[in-house]
Amino acid sequence: MVGYWAVDDIGTVINPMIVEGQIHGGVAQGLGQALSEHCLYDPGNGQLLSGSFMDYALPRAEQIPAIVSELDESEPCTHNPLGAKGCGEAGAIAAPAAVVNAVLDALAPLGVGDIDMPLTSERVWQAIRAGSSAPQEPRAT
């Protein structure tokens, strides 16, 4: 099963549905950043080439895997009387790093040690081609 699992320390949960929605939205944003979203500019005149959502490639619902989240309420915030912490940015921060690391782990046997976001199909293919021609060093485990 393809999925995304998240555990977030969010303090006291006031409304679980809102928190889940914030986490899911943040993960979707982070996945888009990691895999497809890219501002492209014409190198000659600086004109934005990805000026519409057709060109910018936001993720669509069918591209988002199942998201399973666990809410850790064991450490309430000590700076407010509710004990609540922010949760909206949690998925957006963790998702790009998780996706890039997963792709690098998968491509390591092919000699790929680095790749820039967004991890478009073309960039992954170019990294594979470049990595397969590079001398392969043993990877520390």
CSV table of N, CA and C in Angstrom, one decimal:
chain,number,residue,atom,x,y,z
A,1,MET,N,0.8,-1.2,0.0
A,1,MET,CA,0.0,0.0,0.0
A,1,MET,C,0.9,1.2,0.0
A,2,VAL,N,0.6,2.2,-0.9
A,2,VAL,CA,1.2,3.5,-0.9
A,2,VAL,C,0.5,4.4,0.1
A,3,GLY,N,1.2,5.0,1.0
A,3,GLY,CA,0.6,5.8,2.0
A,3,GLY,C,1.6,6.8,2.6
A,4,TYR,N,1.1,7.6,3.5
A,4,TYR,CA,1.9,8.6,4.2
A,4,TYR,C,1.5,8.6,5.6
A,5,TRP,N,2.4,8.3,6.5
A,5,TRP,CA,2.1,8.2,7.9
A,5,TRP,C,2.8,9.4,8.6
A,6,ALA,N,2.0,10.0,9.5
A,6,ALA,CA,2.5,11.2,10.3
A,6,ALA,C,2.2,11.1,11.7
A,7,VAL,N,3.1,11.5,12.6
A,7,VAL,CA,2.9,11.7,14.0
A,7,VAL,C,3.2,13.1,14.3
A,8,ASP,N,2.3,13.8,14.9
A,8,ASP,CA,2.5,15.2,15.2
A,8,ASP,C,2.2,15.5,16.6
A,9,ASP,N,3.2,16.3,17.3
A,9,ASP,CA,3.0,16.8,18.6
A,9,ASP,C,2.3,18.1,18.5
A,10,ILE,N,1.0,18.1,18.8
A,10,ILE,CA,0.2,19.3,18.6
A,10,ILE,C,-0.5,19.8,19.9
A,11,GLY,N,-0.1,19.2,21.0
A,11,GLY,CA,-0.6,19.7,22.3
A,11,GLY,C,-2.1,19.2,22.4
A,12,THR,N,-2.9,20.1,23.1
A,12,THR,CA,-4.3,19.7,23.3
A,12,THR,C,-5.1,19.9,22.0
A,13,VAL,N,-5.8,18.9,21.6
A,13,VAL,CA,-6.7,19.0,20.4
A,13,VAL,C,-8.0,19.6,20.8
A,14,ILE,N,-8.3,20.7,20.2
A,14,ILE,CA,-9.6,21.4,20.4
A,14,ILE,C,-10.7,20.8,19.5
A,15,ASN,N,-10.4,20.7,18.2
A,15,ASN,CA,-11.3,20.1,17.3
A,15,ASN,C,-10.6,19.1,16.4
A,16,PRO,N,-10.8,17.8,16.6
A,16,PRO,CA,-10.0,16.8,15.9
A,16,PRO,C,-10.2,16.9,14.4
A,17,MET,N,-11.4,17.2,13.9
A,17,MET,CA,-11.6,17.2,12.5
A,17,MET,C,-10.8,18.4,11.8
A,18,ILE,N,-10.8,19.5,12.5
A,18,ILE,CA,-10.0,20.6,11.9
A,18,ILE,C,-8.5,20.3,11.9
A,19,VAL,N,-8.0,19.7,13.0
A,19,VAL,CA,-6.6,19.3,13.1
A,19,VAL,C,-6.3,18.3,12.0
A,20,GLU,N,-7.1,17.3,11.8
A,20,GLU,CA,-6.9,16.3,10.7
A,20,GLU,C,-6.9,17.0,9.3
A,21,GLY,N,-7.8,17.9,9.1
A,21,GLY,CA,-7.8,18.6,7.9
A,21,GLY,C,-6.6,19.4,7.6
A,22,GLN,N,-6.1,20.1,8.7
A,22,GLN,CA,-4.9,20.9,8.6
A,22,GLN,C,-3.7,20.0,8.2
A,23,ILE,N,-3.6,18.8,8.9
A,23,ILE,CA,-2.5,17.9,8.6
A,23,ILE,C,-2.6,17.4,7.2
A,24,HIS,N,-3.7,17.0,6.7
A,24,HIS,CA,-3.9,16.4,5.4
A,24,HIS,C,-3.6,17.5,4.3
A,25,GLY,N,-4.1,18.7,4.6
A,25,GLY,CA,-3.8,19.8,3.7
A,25,GLY,C,-2.3,20.1,3.6
A,26,GLY,N,-1.6,20.1,4.8
A,26,GLY,CA,-0.2,20.4,4.8
A,26,GLY,C,0.6,19.3,4.1
A,27,VAL,N,0.2,18.0,4.3
A,27,VAL,CA,0.9,16.9,3.6
A,27,VAL,C,0.7,17.1,2.1
A,28,ALA,N,-0.5,17.4,1.6
A,28,ALA,CA,-0.7,17.6,0.2
A,28,ALA,C,0.1,18.7,-0.3
A,29,GLN,N,0.2,19.8,0.4
A,29,GLN,CA,1.1,20.9,0.0
A,29,GLN,C,2.6,20.5,-0.1
A,30,GLY,N,3.0,19.8,0.9
A,30,GLY,CA,4.4,19.3,0.9
A,30,GLY,C,4.7,18.3,-0.2
A,31,LEU,N,3.8,17.4,-0.5
A,31,LEU,CA,3.9,16.5,-1.6
A,31,LEU,C,4.0,17.2,-2.9
A,32,GLY,N,3.2,18.2,-3.1
A,32,GLY,CA,3.2,19.0,-4.3
A,32,GLY,C,4.6,19.7,-4.5
A,33,GLN,N,5.1,20.3,-3.4
A,33,GLN,CA,6.4,20.9,-3.4
A,33,GLN,C,7.5,20.0,-3.8
A,34,ALA,N,7.4,18.8,-3.2
A,34,ALA,CA,8.5,17.8,-3.5
A,34,ALA,C,8.4,17.2,-4.9
A,35,LEU,N,7.2,17.0,-5.4
A,35,LEU,CA,7.1,16.3,-6.7
A,35,LEU,C,6.8,17.0,-7.9
A,36,SER,N,6.1,18.2,-7.8
A,36,SER,CA,5.7,18.8,-9.1
A,36,SER,C,5.7,20.3,-9.1
A,37,GLU,N,5.5,21.0,-8.0
A,37,GLU,CA,5.4,22.5,-8.1
A,37,GLU,C,6.7,23.1,-8.4
A,38,HIS,N,6.7,24.0,-9.5
A,38,HIS,CA,7.9,24.6,-9.9
A,38,HIS,C,7.6,25.9,-10.7
A,39,CYS,N,8.2,27.0,-10.3
A,39,CYS,CA,8.1,28.2,-11.0
A,39,CYS,C,9.2,28.2,-12.1
A,40,LEU,N,8.8,28.3,-13.3
A,40,LEU,CA,9.8,28.4,-14.4
A,40,LEU,C,9.8,29.8,-15.0
A,41,TYR,N,11.0,30.3,-15.3
A,41,TYR,CA,11.1,31.6,-15.9
A,41,TYR,C,11.9,31.5,-17.2
A,42,ASP,N,11.6,32.3,-18.1
A,42,ASP,CA,12.3,32.4,-19.4
A,42,ASP,C,13.7,33.0,-19.0
A,43,PRO,N,14.8,32.3,-19.3
A,43,PRO,CA,16.1,32.8,-19.0
A,43,PRO,C,16.5,34.1,-19.7
A,44,GLY,N,15.9,34.4,-20.8
A,44,GLY,CA,16.2,35.6,-21.6
A,44,GLY,C,15.6,36.8,-21.1
A,45,ASN,N,14.3,36.7,-20.7
A,45,ASN,CA,13.6,38.0,-20.4
A,45,ASN,C,12.9,37.9,-19.0
A,46,GLY,N,13.0,36.8,-18.3
A,46,GLY,CA,12.5,36.7,-16.9
A,46,GLY,C,11.0,36.5,-16.9
A,47,GLN,N,10.4,36.2,-18.0
A,47,GLN,CA,8.9,36.0,-18.0
A,47,GLN,C,8.5,34.7,-17.4
A,48,LEU,N,7.6,34.8,-16.5
A,48,LEU,CA,7.1,33.6,-15.8
A,48,LEU,C,6.4,32.6,-16.8
A,49,LEU,N,6.9,31.4,-16.9
A,49,LEU,CA,6.4,30.4,-17.9
A,49,LEU,C,5.4,29.5,-17.3
A,50,SER,N,5.3,29.4,-15.9
A,50,SER,CA,4.4,28.6,-15.3
A,50,SER,C,3.3,29.4,-14.5
A,51,GLY,N,2.7,30.3,-15.3
A,51,GLY,CA,1.8,31.3,-14.7
A,51,GLY,C,0.4,30.9,-14.4
A,52,SER,N,0.0,29.6,-14.8
A,52,SER,CA,-1.3,29.2,-14.5
A,52,SER,C,-1.2,27.8,-13.8
A,53,PHE,N,-2.3,27.4,-13.2
A,53,PHE,CA,-2.4,26.1,-12.5
A,53,PHE,C,-2.2,25.0,-13.5
A,54,MET,N,-2.4,25.2,-14.7
A,54,MET,CA,-2.2,24.1,-15.7
A,54,MET,C,-0.7,23.9,-15.9
A,55,ASP,N,0.1,24.9,-15.7
A,55,ASP,CA,1.5,24.8,-15.9
A,55,ASP,C,2.3,24.6,-14.6
A,56,TYR,N,1.7,25.1,-13.5
A,56,TYR,CA,2.4,25.0,-12.2
A,56,TYR,C,2.3,23.6,-11.6
A,57,ALA,N,1.4,22.8,-11.9
A,57,ALA,CA,1.2,21.4,-11.5
A,57,ALA,C,1.0,21.2,-10.0
A,58,LEU,N,-0.1,21.8,-9.5
A,58,LEU,CA,-0.5,21.5,-8.2
A,58,LEU,C,-1.0,20.1,-8.1
A,59,PRO,N,-0.8,19.4,-7.0
A,59,PRO,CA,-1.3,18.0,-6.9
A,59,PRO,C,-2.8,18.0,-6.8
A,60,ARG,N,-3.3,16.9,-7.4
A,60,ARG,CA,-4.8,16.7,-7.4
A,60,ARG,C,-5.1,15.6,-6.4
A,61,ALA,N,-6.3,15.6,-6.0
A,61,ALA,CA,-6.8,14.6,-4.9
A,61,ALA,C,-6.4,13.2,-5.3
A,62,GLU,N,-6.5,12.8,-6.5
A,62,GLU,CA,-6.2,11.4,-6.9
A,62,GLU,C,-4.7,11.1,-6.8
A,63,GLN,N,-3.9,12.1,-6.7
A,63,GLN,CA,-2.4,11.9,-6.7
A,63,GLN,C,-1.9,11.8,-5.2
A,64,ILE,N,-2.8,12.1,-4.3
A,64,ILE,CA,-2.4,12.1,-2.9
A,64,ILE,C,-2.6,10.7,-2.3
A,65,PRO,N,-1.6,10.1,-1.7
A,65,PRO,CA,-1.8,8.8,-1.1
A,65,PRO,C,-2.7,8.8,0.2
A,66,ALA,N,-3.1,7.7,0.7
A,66,ALA,CA,-3.8,7.6,1.9
A,66,ALA,C,-2.9,8.2,3.0
A,67,ILE,N,-3.5,9.1,3.8
A,67,ILE,CA,-2.7,9.7,4.9
A,67,ILE,C,-3.3,9.2,6.2
A,68,VAL,N,-2.4,8.7,7.0
A,68,VAL,CA,-2.7,8.2,8.4
A,68,VAL,C,-1.9,9.1,9.3
A,69,SER,N,-2.7,9.7,10.3
A,69,SER,CA,-2.0,10.6,11.2
A,69,SER,C,-2.3,10.2,12.6
A,70,GLU,N,-1.3,10.4,13.5
A,70,GLU,CA,-1.5,10.2,14.9
A,70,GLU,C,-1.2,11.5,15.6
A,71,LEU,N,-2.1,11.9,16.5
A,71,LEU,CA,-2.0,13.2,17.2
A,71,LEU,C,-1.5,12.9,18.6
A,72,ASP,N,-0.3,13.5,18.9
A,72,ASP,CA,0.3,13.3,20.2
A,72,ASP,C,-0.1,14.5,21.1
A,73,GLU,N,-0.9,14.2,22.1
A,73,GLU,CA,-1.4,15.2,23.0
A,73,GLU,C,-0.7,15.1,24.4
A,74,SER,N,0.4,14.4,24.4
A,74,SER,CA,1.1,14.1,25.7
A,74,SER,C,1.8,15.3,26.3
A,75,GLU,N,2.1,16.3,25.5
A,75,GLU,CA,2.9,17.5,26.0
A,75,GLU,C,2.1,18.7,25.6
A,76,PRO,N,1.1,19.2,26.4
A,76,PRO,CA,0.4,20.4,26.1
A,76,PRO,C,1.3,21.6,26.1
A,77,CYS,N,1.0,22.6,25.3
A,77,CYS,CA,1.8,23.8,25.2
A,77,CYS,C,1.7,24.5,26.6
A,78,THR,N,2.8,25.0,27.1
A,78,THR,CA,2.9,25.7,28.4
A,78,THR,C,2.7,27.2,28.2
A,79,HIS,N,2.5,27.7,27.0
A,79,HIS,CA,2.5,29.2,26.8
A,79,HIS,C,1.0,29.7,26.6
A,80,ASN,N,0.0,28.8,26.6
A,80,ASN,CA,-1.3,29.3,26.5
A,80,ASN,C,-2.2,28.4,27.4
A,81,PRO,N,-3.3,29.0,27.9
A,81,PRO,CA,-4.2,28.2,28.8
A,81,PRO,C,-4.8,27.0,28.2
A,82,LEU,N,-5.0,26.9,26.9
A,82,LEU,CA,-5.6,25.8,26.3
A,82,LEU,C,-4.7,24.6,26.1
A,83,GLY,N,-3.4,24.9,26.0
A,83,GLY,CA,-2.4,23.8,25.8
A,83,GLY,C,-2.3,23.4,24.3
A,84,ALA,N,-2.9,24.2,23.5
A,84,ALA,CA,-2.9,23.9,22.0
A,84,ALA,C,-1.6,24.4,21.4
A,85,LYS,N,-1.2,23.7,20.3
A,85,LYS,CA,-0.1,24.1,19.5
A,85,LYS,C,-0.5,24.2,18.1
A,86,GLY,N,0.3,24.9,17.3
A,86,GLY,CA,0.0,25.0,15.9
A,86,GLY,C,0.2,23.7,15.1
A,87,CYS,N,-0.7,23.4,14.1
A,87,CYS,CA,-0.6,22.2,13.4
A,87,CYS,C,-0.6,22.3,11.9
A,88,GLY,N,-0.9,23.5,11.4
A,88,GLY,CA,-1.1,23.7,10.0
A,88,GLY,C,0.1,23.5,9.1
A,89,GLU,N,1.3,23.8,9.7
A,89,GLU,CA,2.5,23.7,8.9
A,89,GLU,C,3.2,22.3,9.0
A,90,ALA,N,2.7,21.5,9.9
A,90,ALA,CA,3.4,20.2,10.2
A,90,ALA,C,3.6,19.4,8.9
A,91,GLY,N,2.6,19.1,8.2
A,91,GLY,CA,2.7,18.3,7.0
A,91,GLY,C,3.5,18.9,5.9
A,92,ALA,N,3.4,20.2,5.8
A,92,ALA,CA,4.1,20.9,4.7
A,92,ALA,C,5.6,21.0,5.0
A,93,ILE,N,6.0,20.9,6.2
A,93,ILE,CA,7.5,20.9,6.6
A,93,ILE,C,8.0,19.5,6.4
A,94,ALA,N,7.3,18.5,6.9
A,94,ALA,CA,7.9,17.1,6.9
A,94,ALA,C,7.8,16.4,5.5
A,95,ALA,N,6.7,16.6,4.8
A,95,ALA,CA,6.5,15.8,3.6
A,95,ALA,C,7.6,16.0,2.5
A,96,PRO,N,8.1,17.2,2.2
A,96,PRO,CA,9.2,17.2,1.2
A,96,PRO,C,10.4,16.4,1.6
A,97,ALA,N,10.8,16.5,2.8
A,97,ALA,CA,12.0,15.8,3.3
A,97,ALA,C,11.8,14.3,3.2
A,98,ALA,N,10.6,13.9,3.6
A,98,ALA,CA,10.3,12.4,3.7
A,98,ALA,C,10.3,11.9,2.2
A,99,VAL,N,9.7,12.6,1.3
A,99,VAL,CA,9.6,12.1,-0.1
A,99,VAL,C,11.0,12.1,-0.7
A,100,VAL,N,11.7,13.1,-0.6
A,100,VAL,CA,13.0,13.2,-1.2
A,100,VAL,C,13.9,12.1,-0.6
A,101,ASN,N,13.9,11.9,0.7
A,101,ASN,CA,14.7,10.8,1.3
A,101,ASN,C,14.3,9.4,0.8
A,102,ALA,N,13.0,9.2,0.7
A,102,ALA,CA,12.5,8.0,0.2
A,102,ALA,C,13.0,7.7,-1.3
A,103,VAL,N,12.9,8.7,-2.1
A,103,VAL,CA,13.4,8.6,-3.5
A,103,VAL,C,14.9,8.3,-3.5
A,104,LEU,N,15.6,9.1,-2.7
A,104,LEU,CA,17.1,8.8,-2.7
A,104,LEU,C,17.4,7.4,-2.2
A,105,ASP,N,16.7,7.0,-1.2
A,105,ASP,CA,16.9,5.6,-0.7
A,105,ASP,C,16.6,4.6,-1.8
A,106,ALA,N,15.6,4.8,-2.6
A,106,ALA,CA,15.2,3.9,-3.7
A,106,ALA,C,16.2,3.9,-4.8
A,107,LEU,N,16.8,5.1,-5.1
A,107,LEU,CA,17.7,5.2,-6.2
A,107,LEU,C,19.2,5.0,-5.8
A,108,ALA,N,19.5,4.9,-4.5
A,108,ALA,CA,20.9,4.7,-4.1
A,108,ALA,C,21.6,3.6,-4.8
A,109,PRO,N,20.9,2.4,-5.0
A,109,PRO,CA,21.6,1.3,-5.7
A,109,PRO,C,22.0,1.6,-7.1
A,110,LEU,N,21.4,2.7,-7.7
A,110,LEU,CA,21.6,3.1,-9.0
A,110,LEU,C,22.7,4.2,-9.1
A,111,GLY,N,23.3,4.5,-7.9
A,111,GLY,CA,24.3,5.5,-7.9
A,111,GLY,C,23.8,6.9,-7.8
A,112,VAL,N,22.5,7.1,-7.5
A,112,VAL,CA,22.0,8.5,-7.3
A,112,VAL,C,22.1,8.9,-5.8
A,113,GLY,N,22.9,10.0,-5.6
A,113,GLY,CA,23.1,10.5,-4.2
A,113,GLY,C,22.5,11.8,-3.9
A,114,ASP,N,22.0,12.5,-5.0
A,114,ASP,CA,21.4,13.8,-4.8
A,114,ASP,C,20.4,14.1,-5.9
A,115,ILE,N,19.4,14.8,-5.6
A,115,ILE,CA,18.4,15.2,-6.6
A,115,ILE,C,17.7,16.5,-6.1
A,116,ASP,N,17.4,17.4,-7.0
A,116,ASP,CA,16.8,18.7,-6.6
A,116,ASP,C,15.3,18.5,-6.8
A,117,MET,N,14.5,19.2,-5.9
A,117,MET,CA,13.1,19.3,-6.0
A,117,MET,C,12.8,20.3,-7.1
A,118,PRO,N,11.6,20.1,-7.8
A,118,PRO,CA,10.7,19.1,-7.6
A,118,PRO,C,11.2,17.8,-8.3
A,119,LEU,N,10.8,16.7,-7.8
A,119,LEU,CA,11.2,15.4,-8.3
A,119,LEU,C,10.3,14.9,-9.4
A,120,THR,N,10.3,15.7,-10.5
A,120,THR,CA,9.5,15.4,-11.7
A,120,THR,C,10.0,14.1,-12.3
A,121,SER,N,9.2,13.5,-13.1
A,121,SER,CA,9.7,12.3,-13.8
A,121,SER,C,11.0,12.5,-14.6
A,122,GLU,N,11.0,13.6,-15.2
A,122,GLU,CA,12.2,13.9,-16.0
A,122,GLU,C,13.5,14.1,-15.1
A,123,ARG,N,13.4,14.7,-14.0
A,123,ARG,CA,14.5,14.9,-13.1
A,123,ARG,C,15.0,13.5,-12.5
A,124,VAL,N,14.0,12.7,-12.2
A,124,VAL,CA,14.3,11.4,-11.6
A,124,VAL,C,15.0,10.6,-12.7
A,125,TRP,N,14.5,10.6,-13.9
A,125,TRP,CA,15.1,9.9,-15.1
A,125,TRP,C,16.5,10.4,-15.3
A,126,GLN,N,16.7,11.7,-15.3
A,126,GLN,CA,18.1,12.2,-15.6
A,126,GLN,C,19.0,11.8,-14.4
A,127,ALA,N,18.6,11.8,-13.2
A,127,ALA,CA,19.4,11.4,-12.1
A,127,ALA,C,19.8,9.9,-12.2
A,128,ILE,N,18.9,9.1,-12.6
A,128,ILE,CA,19.2,7.7,-12.8
A,128,ILE,C,20.2,7.5,-13.9
A,129,ARG,N,20.0,8.2,-15.0
A,129,ARG,CA,21.0,8.1,-16.1
A,129,ARG,C,22.4,8.6,-15.7
A,130,ALA,N,22.4,9.7,-15.0
A,130,ALA,CA,23.7,10.2,-14.5
A,130,ALA,C,24.3,9.4,-13.5
A,131,GLY,N,23.5,8.8,-12.6
A,131,GLY,CA,24.0,8.0,-11.5
A,131,GLY,C,24.5,6.6,-12.0
A,132,SER,N,23.9,6.1,-13.0
A,132,SER,CA,24.3,4.8,-13.5
A,132,SER,C,25.6,4.8,-14.2
A,133,SER,N,26.1,6.0,-14.6
A,133,SER,CA,27.4,6.1,-15.3
A,133,SER,C,28.5,6.5,-14.3
A,134,ALA,N,28.0,6.9,-13.1
A,134,ALA,CA,29.0,7.3,-12.1
A,134,ALA,C,29.6,6.1,-11.3
A,135,PRO,N,30.8,6.2,-10.9
A,135,PRO,CA,31.3,5.1,-10.1
A,135,PRO,C,30.5,4.9,-8.8
A,136,GLN,N,30.2,3.7,-8.5
A,136,GLN,CA,29.4,3.5,-7.3
A,136,GLN,C,30.2,3.2,-6.1
A,137,GLU,N,29.9,3.9,-5.0
A,137,GLU,CA,30.6,3.7,-3.7
A,137,GLU,C,29.7,2.9,-2.8
A,138,PRO,N,30.2,2.1,-1.9
A,138,PRO,CA,29.4,1.5,-0.9
A,138,PRO,C,28.7,2.5,0.0
A,139,ARG,N,27.4,2.2,0.3
A,139,ARG,CA,26.6,3.1,1.1
A,139,ARG,C,26.6,2.7,2.5
A,140,ALA,N,26.8,3.6,3.4
A,140,ALA,CA,26.8,3.3,4.9
A,140,ALA,C,25.4,2.9,5.3
A,141,THR,N,25.3,1.9,6.1
A,141,THR,CA,24.0,1.5,6.6
A,141,THR,C,23.8,1.9,8.0
